[in-house]
Amino acid sequence: MTMCKEQQNYQKKQEERPVFPKRAVITGGMPYGNKTLHFGHVGGVFVFADVYARFLRDRIGKENVIFVSGTDCYGSPIAEGYRKACEENGFAGTIQDYVAKNHNAQKQTLSDYHISLDLFGASGLGAAAEVHNMVTDQFIRRLYENKQLTQITTSQFFDETAGVFLNGRQVVGKCPVEGCGSEKGYADECDLGHQYMPENLLNPKSTLTGETPVMKDVVNWYFNLVDQHSLLQEYAERIRRQKNVRPLVSKTISEFLKPPVIYIKNEFLEQYNACKDAMPAHEFIEEPKKPSFTIQFEKLPDCDKACKVLGDNGIRYRTGKTLVPFRLTGNIEWGVPAPQLENEEKLTVWVWPESLWAPISFTVAYLEQAGRDKKEWADFWCSKDAQVYQFMGSDNIYFYGVAEMGMFMATQQGHPISSEPAEGELQLPILVANNHILFLDKKASSSGNIKPPMADELLDYYTPEQLRMHFLGLGLGQRSVSFMPKPLNPDAKPEDQDPVLKDGFLLSNVFNRIIRTCFYTTQKHYDGILPEGTVSEQVLLNAKKAVLDYEKFMYRCEFHQATYVLDTYIRKASKYMVKQLGDADKQENDNLRRQTLVDVFHMIRTAAVLLHPMAPVGTEMIREYLGAEENFWSWDTIFEPLSYFLPSNHKLKFLEPRVDFFTRHPSQFAQAEEE
């Protein structure tokens, strides 16, 4: 009866198996070129991107997967960082030298964490920069040809004391977006990703002189993002129903699709009533239980006019999240050259737009580097049977989910433009956004008061695979979670268990013991020759169920659930092995011992394949000692027993005493001895 029900459940899981693309590109959010990587870059983004890239290589074939990212070389953080490095730290090189130094350090750190990028490029260095300049020129020209760009005259901050226009990070104030409260508001965005017009920034100060800057008119190209409102609504509704898109993504995108609103504190009600007739038509919305009231407009220009009226009358206000024109160009020297489209002066491209299509540039650069046809990039980005997965932090959903999607739709040549691109047009990526990874229960930021530990520093206390398993198990797809490493926690007590080690112990303790026991038992009783036989029906069924559950969670990018499947499966395998081999020894039953080894080696094989994307070094060591070929990892044969991959009378590689497949960090052995 039980078997029948289990078979039915298995059959249902088989019928509901997710469909994966034939080709895929995986991207990780680009770190700025003004710093080395902190723990959030690795533990909040790159580990997840790497695990998915490795999984897809096993699932659909490594030749069908391209994993790219790179250093974001441009933008005001880099220019400001370079200025400080020269003035405060005596850096003597060019800005390219400054970026290259940080780029090389980032690349090494990612390698140390086993991040298997096919290309970690740099938007402003080497061959990748040449490709990126070309792609940028073509992308902006396509938007212009499709009548999706507008020249807008805006006011830009100008420091009269220094005599220069100020770039984004050279101005700091308070974010004007309602409910934000960030004190790290820059020229037209805050550190939490909220967008606003520069003149709305509260209490702006120049970082060069500390003076309050004035506003001077400049002309730039803007993408007509506001015109994509209905298409973005269709897109947000569609992805809301997709099982492989997290609710966080569609929810955040939808927040920017509301009508333009202004929030005004109730204390200014009298002043508002005195000047409301000078504003464009709007709706007054009273909210009795809130400290402010709302005025809502149909169009963004009307909202902007109202902001000027309020400002002229000394009324403090906050604007709500809504679509605004998306700036493409700027006038800073260090940037990707912008194409000259009309009679405008020489411009460069603002860093955020060009970083959104940089993964396309890196894909082309990788294909050229690998000796493949660079035109093949379209098979990965423009084909209906391909998919791009972009991994990022939640702060960047606006850029990737609103601005990027709007621009990708707007590059379509067909009319009318659709929210679902046709074959041959840029397909819309799947966004995999994580919530914040906190540090000791606080949000850490390189530019904030709570400084995050650097990624390299963590490797003084943990192995890369211990950290990878811990980050995956945090459940960042569901909520913000704190990273609490005991060696860096001043409040930790000596007797406290290190929470970072919990997930790693599954491998270094439980799985290690299973593998070693099977190898040593085979060496002791059968001269290292793998016992042959048919895997027990229940063991086969349990393995198949674990595979299908894991596959479902990986399709949905629910990594913490995938680690839970592995945890349950490996612990059950351990209990089965201990009982069965114990019984075989007590009864001196060689048949039971052989059958147990056949069963448990199948469990090892299954767990190793599922674990391969997460802990690649340890699992590759398993394959080496088993003596299997590379096809051991292929999901085309995921349900096959170990005997499928190995010849009869196969002798395993000899395992010396006390050899670990998943090791602990040397500091942990020293700590254990002290305790």
mmCIF file of C-alpha atoms in Angstrom, residues 49-352:
data_model
loop_
_atom_site.group_PDB
_atom_site.id
_atom_site.type_symbol
_atom_site.label_atom_id
_atom_site.label_comp_id
_atom_site.label_asym_id
_atom_site.label_seq_id
_atom_site.Cartn_x
_atom_site.Cartn_y
_atom_site.Cartn_z
ATOM 1 C CA ALA A 49 24.934 32.708 -9.696
ATOM 2 C CA ASP A 50 27.783 30.208 -9.715
ATOM 3 C CA VAL A 51 25.683 27.376 -8.299
ATOM 4 C CA TYR A 52 23.025 27.967 -10.934
ATOM 5 C CA ALA A 53 25.597 28.127 -13.730
ATOM 6 C CA ARG A 54 27.179 24.875 -12.569
ATOM 7 C CA PHE A 55 23.765 23.251 -12.220
ATOM 8 C CA LEU A 56 22.753 24.240 -15.749
ATOM 9 C CA ARG A 57 26.044 22.978 -17.168
ATOM 10 C CA ASP A 58 25.203 19.573 -15.688
ATOM 11 C CA ARG A 59 21.540 19.887 -16.648
ATOM 12 C CA ILE A 60 21.724 21.093 -20.277
ATOM 13 C CA GLY A 61 25.422 20.695 -21.216
ATOM 14 C CA LYS A 62 28.351 22.986 -20.467
ATOM 15 C CA GLU A 63 28.656 24.104 -24.097
ATOM 16 C CA ASN A 64 25.140 25.554 -23.795
ATOM 17 C CA VAL A 65 25.862 27.721 -20.754
ATOM 18 C CA ILE A 66 27.776 31.004 -20.559
ATOM 19 C CA PHE A 67 28.485 32.566 -17.157
ATOM 20 C CA VAL A 68 29.738 36.160 -17.342
ATOM 21 C CA SER A 69 30.229 39.195 -15.181
ATOM 22 C CA GLY A 70 32.839 41.860 -14.763
ATOM 23 C CA THR A 71 34.099 44.953 -13.046
ATOM 24 C CA ASP A 72 31.975 48.068 -13.460
ATOM 25 C CA CYS A 73 34.740 50.467 -14.441
ATOM 26 C CA TYR A 74 32.813 53.691 -14.861
ATOM 27 C CA GLY A 75 30.605 55.958 -12.815
ATOM 28 C CA SER A 76 31.030 58.482 -10.064
ATOM 29 C CA PRO A 77 32.022 55.966 -7.331
ATOM 30 C CA ILE A 78 35.105 55.053 -9.372
ATOM 31 C CA ALA A 79 36.009 58.655 -10.220
ATOM 32 C CA GLU A 80 35.553 59.682 -6.587
ATOM 33 C CA GLY A 81 37.482 56.660 -5.331
ATOM 34 C CA TYR A 82 40.345 57.421 -7.695
ATOM 35 C CA ARG A 83 40.442 61.057 -6.569
ATOM 36 C CA LYS A 84 40.663 60.001 -2.918
ATOM 37 C CA ALA A 85 43.279 57.326 -3.674
ATOM 38 C CA CYS A 86 45.485 59.946 -5.290
ATOM 39 C CA GLU A 87 44.926 62.751 -2.793
ATOM 40 C CA GLU A 88 44.760 60.765 0.442
ATOM 41 C CA ASN A 89 46.714 57.573 -0.234
ATOM 42 C CA GLY A 90 49.331 58.729 -2.745
ATOM 43 C CA PHE A 91 48.186 56.542 -5.640
ATOM 44 C CA ALA A 92 50.332 57.519 -8.612
ATOM 45 C CA GLY A 93 48.795 55.667 -11.567
ATOM 46 C CA THR A 94 46.075 56.555 -14.057
ATOM 47 C CA ILE A 95 42.403 55.885 -13.425
ATOM 48 C CA GLN A 96 42.766 52.817 -15.682
ATOM 49 C CA ASP A 97 45.589 51.589 -13.422
ATOM 50 C CA TYR A 98 43.377 52.162 -10.380
ATOM 51 C CA VAL A 99 40.503 50.167 -11.860
ATOM 52 C CA ALA A 100 42.790 47.409 -13.150
ATOM 53 C CA LYS A 101 44.278 46.928 -9.673
ATOM 54 C CA ASN A 102 40.827 46.443 -8.146
ATOM 55 C CA HIS A 103 39.639 44.319 -11.064
ATOM 56 C CA ASN A 104 42.517 41.871 -10.640
ATOM 57 C CA ALA A 105 41.865 41.641 -6.904
ATOM 58 C CA GLN A 106 38.148 40.970 -7.521
ATOM 59 C CA LYS A 107 38.964 38.301 -10.067
ATOM 60 C CA GLN A 108 41.312 36.527 -7.648
ATOM 61 C CA THR A 109 38.752 36.566 -4.849
ATOM 62 C CA LEU A 110 36.097 35.034 -7.067
ATOM 63 C CA SER A 111 38.546 32.325 -8.072
ATOM 64 C CA ASP A 112 39.318 31.651 -4.404
ATOM 65 C CA TYR A 113 35.592 31.020 -3.828
ATOM 66 C CA HIS A 114 35.442 28.651 -6.836
ATOM 67 C CA ILE A 115 33.210 31.037 -8.832
ATOM 68 C CA SER A 116 33.404 29.443 -12.285
ATOM 69 C CA LEU A 117 32.952 32.470 -14.549
ATOM 70 C CA ASP A 118 33.586 31.892 -18.239
ATOM 71 C CA LEU A 119 34.567 35.557 -18.389
ATOM 72 C CA PHE A 120 35.071 38.110 -15.644
ATOM 73 C CA GLY A 121 35.679 41.109 -17.825
ATOM 74 C CA ALA A 122 35.967 44.838 -17.235
ATOM 75 C CA SER A 123 33.784 47.381 -18.988
ATOM 76 C CA GLY A 124 36.715 49.781 -19.351
ATOM 77 C CA LEU A 125 39.724 47.502 -19.816
ATOM 78 C CA GLY A 126 41.158 45.456 -22.667
ATOM 79 C CA ALA A 127 39.242 43.557 -25.337
ATOM 80 C CA ALA A 128 36.040 43.522 -23.281
ATOM 81 C CA ALA A 129 36.054 47.343 -23.266
ATOM 82 C CA GLU A 130 36.382 47.481 -27.051
ATOM 83 C CA VAL A 131 33.393 45.178 -27.449
ATOM 84 C CA HIS A 132 31.443 47.097 -24.813
ATOM 85 C CA ASN A 133 32.002 50.427 -26.565
ATOM 86 C CA MET A 134 30.712 48.891 -29.810
ATOM 87 C CA VAL A 135 27.647 47.302 -28.169
ATOM 88 C CA THR A 136 26.868 50.561 -26.339
ATOM 89 C CA ASP A 137 26.980 52.541 -29.563
ATOM 90 C CA GLN A 138 24.702 50.064 -31.355
ATOM 91 C CA PHE A 139 22.259 49.771 -28.453
ATOM 92 C CA ILE A 140 21.744 53.524 -28.047
ATOM 93 C CA ARG A 141 21.460 54.040 -31.805
ATOM 94 C CA ARG A 142 18.758 51.352 -31.965
ATOM 95 C CA LEU A 143 16.762 53.150 -29.260
ATOM 96 C CA TYR A 144 17.195 56.435 -31.141
ATOM 97 C CA GLU A 145 16.096 54.887 -34.457
ATOM 98 C CA ASN A 146 13.024 53.484 -32.713
ATOM 99 C CA LYS A 147 12.192 57.013 -31.484
ATOM 100 C CA GLN A 148 12.656 55.992 -27.857
ATOM 101 C CA LEU A 149 15.071 58.773 -26.870
ATOM 102 C CA THR A 150 14.490 62.410 -25.953
ATOM 103 C CA GLN A 151 16.845 65.288 -25.280
ATOM 104 C CA ILE A 152 15.995 66.866 -21.939
ATOM 105 C CA THR A 153 17.449 69.993 -20.420
ATOM 106 C CA THR A 154 17.881 69.551 -16.701
ATOM 107 C CA SER A 155 19.652 71.300 -13.928
ATOM 108 C CA GLN A 156 22.879 69.692 -12.734
ATOM 109 C CA PHE A 157 24.707 70.410 -9.522
ATOM 110 C CA PHE A 158 27.573 72.884 -9.930
ATOM 111 C CA ASP A 159 30.128 73.667 -7.227
ATOM 112 C CA GLU A 160 30.881 77.375 -7.629
ATOM 113 C CA THR A 161 33.827 77.219 -5.256
ATOM 114 C CA ALA A 162 35.483 74.372 -7.158
ATOM 115 C CA GLY A 163 34.213 75.656 -10.500
ATOM 116 C CA VAL A 164 33.059 72.238 -11.746
ATOM 117 C CA PHE A 165 29.904 70.254 -12.445
ATOM 118 C CA LEU A 166 29.474 67.536 -9.860
ATOM 119 C CA ASN A 167 28.997 63.906 -10.798
ATOM 120 C CA GLY A 168 26.562 61.621 -9.005
ATOM 121 C CA ARG A 169 28.640 60.743 -5.936
ATOM 122 C CA GLN A 170 30.091 64.226 -5.507
ATOM 123 C CA VAL A 171 26.753 65.400 -4.139
ATOM 124 C CA VAL A 172 25.176 63.965 -1.017
ATOM 125 C CA GLY A 173 21.882 64.779 0.674
ATOM 126 C CA LYS A 174 18.708 63.159 1.912
ATOM 127 C CA CYS A 175 16.606 61.019 -0.417
ATOM 128 C CA PRO A 176 13.298 62.769 -1.246
ATOM 129 C CA VAL A 177 11.362 59.547 -1.948
ATOM 130 C CA GLU A 178 8.616 58.975 0.615
ATOM 131 C CA GLY A 179 9.369 56.302 3.192
ATOM 132 C CA CYS A 180 13.056 56.061 2.312
ATOM 133 C CA GLY A 181 14.912 58.129 4.880
ATOM 134 C CA SER A 182 18.331 57.413 3.370
ATOM 135 C CA GLU A 183 20.948 60.013 4.234
ATOM 136 C CA LYS A 184 22.991 58.743 1.276
ATOM 137 C CA GLY A 185 21.043 60.465 -1.458
ATOM 138 C CA TYR A 186 23.244 61.345 -4.423
ATOM 139 C CA ALA A 187 22.588 63.474 -7.514
ATOM 140 C CA ASP A 188 19.593 61.508 -8.842
ATOM 141 C CA GLU A 189 19.520 58.223 -6.897
ATOM 142 C CA CYS A 190 20.034 57.116 -3.314
ATOM 143 C CA ASP A 191 22.015 54.175 -2.006
ATOM 144 C CA LEU A 192 18.784 52.134 -1.892
ATOM 145 C CA GLY A 193 18.172 52.563 -5.619
ATOM 146 C CA HIS A 194 15.386 55.165 -5.520
ATOM 147 C CA GLN A 195 15.308 57.552 -8.489
ATOM 148 C CA TYR A 196 14.347 61.232 -8.454
ATOM 149 C CA MET A 197 15.078 64.433 -10.295
ATOM 150 C CA PRO A 198 18.262 66.188 -9.010
ATOM 151 C CA GLU A 199 16.444 69.328 -7.924
ATOM 152 C CA ASN A 200 14.365 67.232 -5.494
ATOM 153 C CA LEU A 201 17.369 66.076 -3.428
ATOM 154 C CA LEU A 202 17.053 67.376 0.130
ATOM 155 C CA ASN A 203 19.895 69.378 1.746
ATOM 156 C CA PRO A 204 22.522 68.745 -0.998
ATOM 157 C CA LYS A 205 26.213 69.290 -0.211
ATOM 158 C CA SER A 206 29.295 69.092 -2.420
ATOM 159 C CA THR A 207 31.731 66.398 -1.291
ATOM 160 C CA LEU A 208 34.545 68.467 -2.826
ATOM 161 C CA THR A 209 34.093 71.615 -0.747
ATOM 162 C CA GLY A 210 31.218 70.977 1.639
ATOM 163 C CA GLU A 211 29.369 73.906 0.080
ATOM 164 C CA THR A 212 25.749 73.865 -1.091
ATOM 165 C CA PRO A 213 25.936 73.555 -4.902
ATOM 166 C CA VAL A 214 23.849 75.566 -7.334
ATOM 167 C CA MET A 215 21.950 74.169 -10.312
ATOM 168 C CA LYS A 216 23.025 74.833 -13.923
ATOM 169 C CA ASP A 217 21.302 73.655 -17.085
ATOM 170 C CA VAL A 218 22.735 70.734 -19.085
ATOM 171 C CA VAL A 219 21.335 68.752 -22.029
ATOM 172 C CA ASN A 220 21.352 64.935 -22.023
ATOM 173 C CA TRP A 221 19.692 62.028 -23.767
ATOM 174 C CA TYR A 222 16.968 60.214 -21.833
ATOM 175 C CA PHE A 223 15.186 56.975 -22.543
ATOM 176 C CA ASN A 224 11.391 57.401 -22.628
ATOM 177 C CA LEU A 225 10.808 54.988 -19.762
ATOM 178 C CA VAL A 226 7.503 56.600 -18.841
ATOM 179 C CA ASP A 227 6.125 55.544 -22.259
ATOM 180 C CA GLN A 228 6.714 51.878 -21.376
ATOM 181 C CA HIS A 229 4.250 51.984 -18.471
ATOM 182 C CA SER A 230 1.579 49.701 -19.944
ATOM 183 C CA LEU A 231 4.148 47.219 -21.270
ATOM 184 C CA LEU A 232 5.855 47.076 -17.901
ATOM 185 C CA GLN A 233 2.499 46.469 -16.240
ATOM 186 C CA GLU A 234 1.906 43.519 -18.581
ATOM 187 C CA TYR A 235 5.384 42.240 -17.826
ATOM 188 C CA ALA A 236 4.977 42.568 -14.043
ATOM 189 C CA GLU A 237 1.685 40.702 -14.156
ATOM 190 C CA ARG A 238 3.160 37.930 -16.284
ATOM 191 C CA ILE A 239 6.184 37.305 -14.082
ATOM 192 C CA ARG A 240 3.973 37.427 -10.989
ATOM 193 C CA ARG A 241 2.539 34.100 -12.199
ATOM 194 C CA GLN A 242 5.911 32.531 -13.062
ATOM 195 C CA LYS A 243 7.129 29.943 -10.580
ATOM 196 C CA ASN A 244 10.783 30.725 -11.316
ATOM 197 C CA VAL A 245 10.475 34.446 -10.515
ATOM 198 C CA ARG A 246 10.488 35.473 -6.879
ATOM 199 C CA PRO A 247 7.527 37.556 -5.603
ATOM 200 C CA LEU A 248 10.034 40.191 -4.468
ATOM 201 C CA VAL A 249 10.774 41.020 -8.116
ATOM 202 C CA SER A 250 7.228 41.567 -9.397
ATOM 203 C CA LYS A 251 6.237 43.369 -6.182
ATOM 204 C CA THR A 252 9.147 45.809 -6.379
ATOM 205 C CA ILE A 253 8.606 46.497 -10.084
ATOM 206 C CA SER A 254 4.904 47.183 -9.496
ATOM 207 C CA GLU A 255 5.768 49.798 -6.872
ATOM 208 C CA PHE A 256 7.298 51.955 -9.613
ATOM 209 C CA LEU A 257 4.212 51.711 -11.841
ATOM 210 C CA LYS A 258 1.936 53.777 -9.605
ATOM 211 C CA PRO A 259 0.728 57.276 -10.617
ATOM 212 C CA PRO A 260 3.033 60.188 -9.691
ATOM 213 C CA VAL A 261 2.333 61.335 -6.140
ATOM 214 C CA ILE A 262 3.687 63.821 -3.640
ATOM 215 C CA TYR A 263 3.562 63.330 0.120
ATOM 216 C CA ILE A 264 3.271 66.452 2.294
ATOM 217 C CA LYS A 265 3.332 66.555 6.090
ATOM 218 C CA ASN A 266 0.032 67.598 7.683
ATOM 219 C CA GLU A 267 1.719 70.620 9.295
ATOM 220 C CA PHE A 268 1.974 72.199 5.825
ATOM 221 C CA LEU A 269 -1.750 71.785 4.997
ATOM 222 C CA GLU A 270 -2.505 75.485 5.363
ATOM 223 C CA GLN A 271 0.392 76.524 3.098
ATOM 224 C CA TYR A 272 -0.650 73.853 0.572
ATOM 225 C CA ASN A 273 -4.213 75.194 0.457
ATOM 226 C CA ALA A 274 -2.836 78.659 -0.193
ATOM 227 C CA CYS A 275 -0.888 77.588 -3.299
ATOM 228 C CA LYS A 276 -2.748 74.508 -4.603
ATOM 229 C CA ASP A 277 -4.486 76.432 -7.375
ATOM 230 C CA ALA A 278 -1.075 77.284 -8.841
ATOM 231 C CA MET A 279 -0.417 73.589 -9.380
ATOM 232 C CA PRO A 280 -1.648 71.407 -12.251
ATOM 233 C CA ALA A 281 -4.860 69.454 -11.668
ATOM 234 C CA HIS A 282 -4.460 66.761 -9.040
ATOM 235 C CA GLU A 283 -6.335 64.606 -6.550
ATOM 236 C CA PHE A 284 -6.104 65.334 -2.819
ATOM 237 C CA ILE A 285 -5.942 62.144 -0.748
ATOM 238 C CA GLU A 286 -6.369 62.434 2.995
ATOM 239 C CA GLU A 287 -4.973 59.630 5.140
ATOM 240 C CA PRO A 288 -6.222 60.226 8.721
ATOM 241 C CA LYS A 289 -3.885 57.810 10.498
ATOM 242 C CA LYS A 290 -0.750 59.047 8.747
ATOM 243 C CA PRO A 291 1.362 62.151 9.453
ATOM 244 C CA SER A 292 1.052 63.314 5.840
ATOM 245 C CA PHE A 293 -1.468 63.752 3.032
ATOM 246 C CA THR A 294 -1.044 62.814 -0.618
ATOM 247 C CA ILE A 295 -1.603 64.655 -3.874
ATOM 248 C CA GLN A 296 -1.758 62.508 -7.011
ATOM 249 C CA PHE A 297 -1.212 63.513 -10.655
ATOM 250 C CA GLU A 298 -1.981 61.873 -13.979
ATOM 251 C CA LYS A 299 1.307 62.807 -15.629
ATOM 252 C CA LEU A 300 4.875 63.139 -14.387
ATOM 253 C CA PRO A 301 5.436 66.667 -15.855
ATOM 254 C CA ASP A 302 2.459 67.899 -13.814
ATOM 255 C CA CYS A 303 4.008 66.389 -10.707
ATOM 256 C CA ASP A 304 7.329 68.098 -11.473
ATOM 257 C CA LYS A 305 5.580 71.478 -11.861
ATOM 258 C CA ALA A 306 3.859 70.946 -8.523
ATOM 259 C CA CYS A 307 7.215 70.207 -6.891
ATOM 260 C CA LYS A 308 8.500 73.577 -8.071
ATOM 261 C CA VAL A 309 5.444 75.362 -6.665
ATOM 262 C CA LEU A 310 5.863 73.610 -3.326
ATOM 263 C CA GLY A 311 9.556 74.421 -3.216
ATOM 264 C CA ASP A 312 8.964 78.076 -4.059
ATOM 265 C CA ASN A 313 6.515 78.259 -1.153
ATOM 266 C CA GLY A 314 8.870 76.634 1.341
ATOM 267 C CA ILE A 315 6.798 73.470 1.683
ATOM 268 C CA ARG A 316 8.721 70.286 2.430
ATOM 269 C CA TYR A 317 7.568 67.202 0.544
ATOM 270 C CA ARG A 318 8.532 63.713 -0.606
ATOM 271 C CA THR A 319 7.840 62.204 -4.014
ATOM 272 C CA GLY A 320 6.592 58.648 -4.427
ATOM 273 C CA LYS A 321 8.063 55.861 -6.495
ATOM 274 C CA THR A 322 7.033 56.233 -10.119
ATOM 275 C CA LEU A 323 8.464 56.031 -13.628
ATOM 276 C CA VAL A 324 10.705 58.920 -14.619
ATOM 277 C CA PRO A 325 12.743 59.471 -17.809
ATOM 278 C CA PHE A 326 15.842 57.284 -17.575
ATOM 279 C CA ARG A 327 19.013 59.236 -18.168
ATOM 280 C CA LEU A 328 21.465 57.699 -20.639
ATOM 281 C CA THR A 329 24.226 60.280 -20.952
ATOM 282 C CA GLY A 330 26.317 62.630 -18.846
ATOM 283 C CA ASN A 331 29.222 65.009 -19.148
ATOM 284 C CA ILE A 332 31.905 63.356 -17.022
ATOM 285 C CA GLU A 333 35.127 62.494 -18.820
ATOM 286 C CA TRP A 334 35.616 58.944 -17.496
ATOM 287 C CA GLY A 335 32.868 56.961 -19.218
ATOM 288 C CA VAL A 336 31.886 54.998 -22.307
ATOM 289 C CA PRO A 337 31.740 57.406 -25.287
ATOM 290 C CA ALA A 338 28.146 58.130 -26.296
ATOM 291 C CA PRO A 339 27.241 58.129 -29.995
ATOM 292 C CA GLN A 340 26.679 61.600 -31.414
ATOM 293 C CA LEU A 341 23.067 61.453 -32.574
ATOM 294 C CA GLU A 342 22.352 65.092 -33.413
ATOM 295 C CA ASN A 343 24.214 68.304 -32.684
ATOM 296 C CA GLU A 344 24.802 67.724 -28.985
ATOM 297 C CA GLU A 345 28.201 68.239 -27.439
ATOM 298 C CA LYS A 346 30.453 65.268 -26.757
ATOM 299 C CA LEU A 347 28.891 63.101 -24.053
ATOM 300 C CA THR A 348 29.626 59.895 -22.197
ATOM 301 C CA VAL A 349 27.135 57.243 -21.131
ATOM 302 C CA TRP A 350 25.882 57.198 -17.556
ATOM 303 C CA VAL A 351 27.149 54.091 -15.795
ATOM 304 C CA TRP A 352 23.828 52.424 -14.960
#
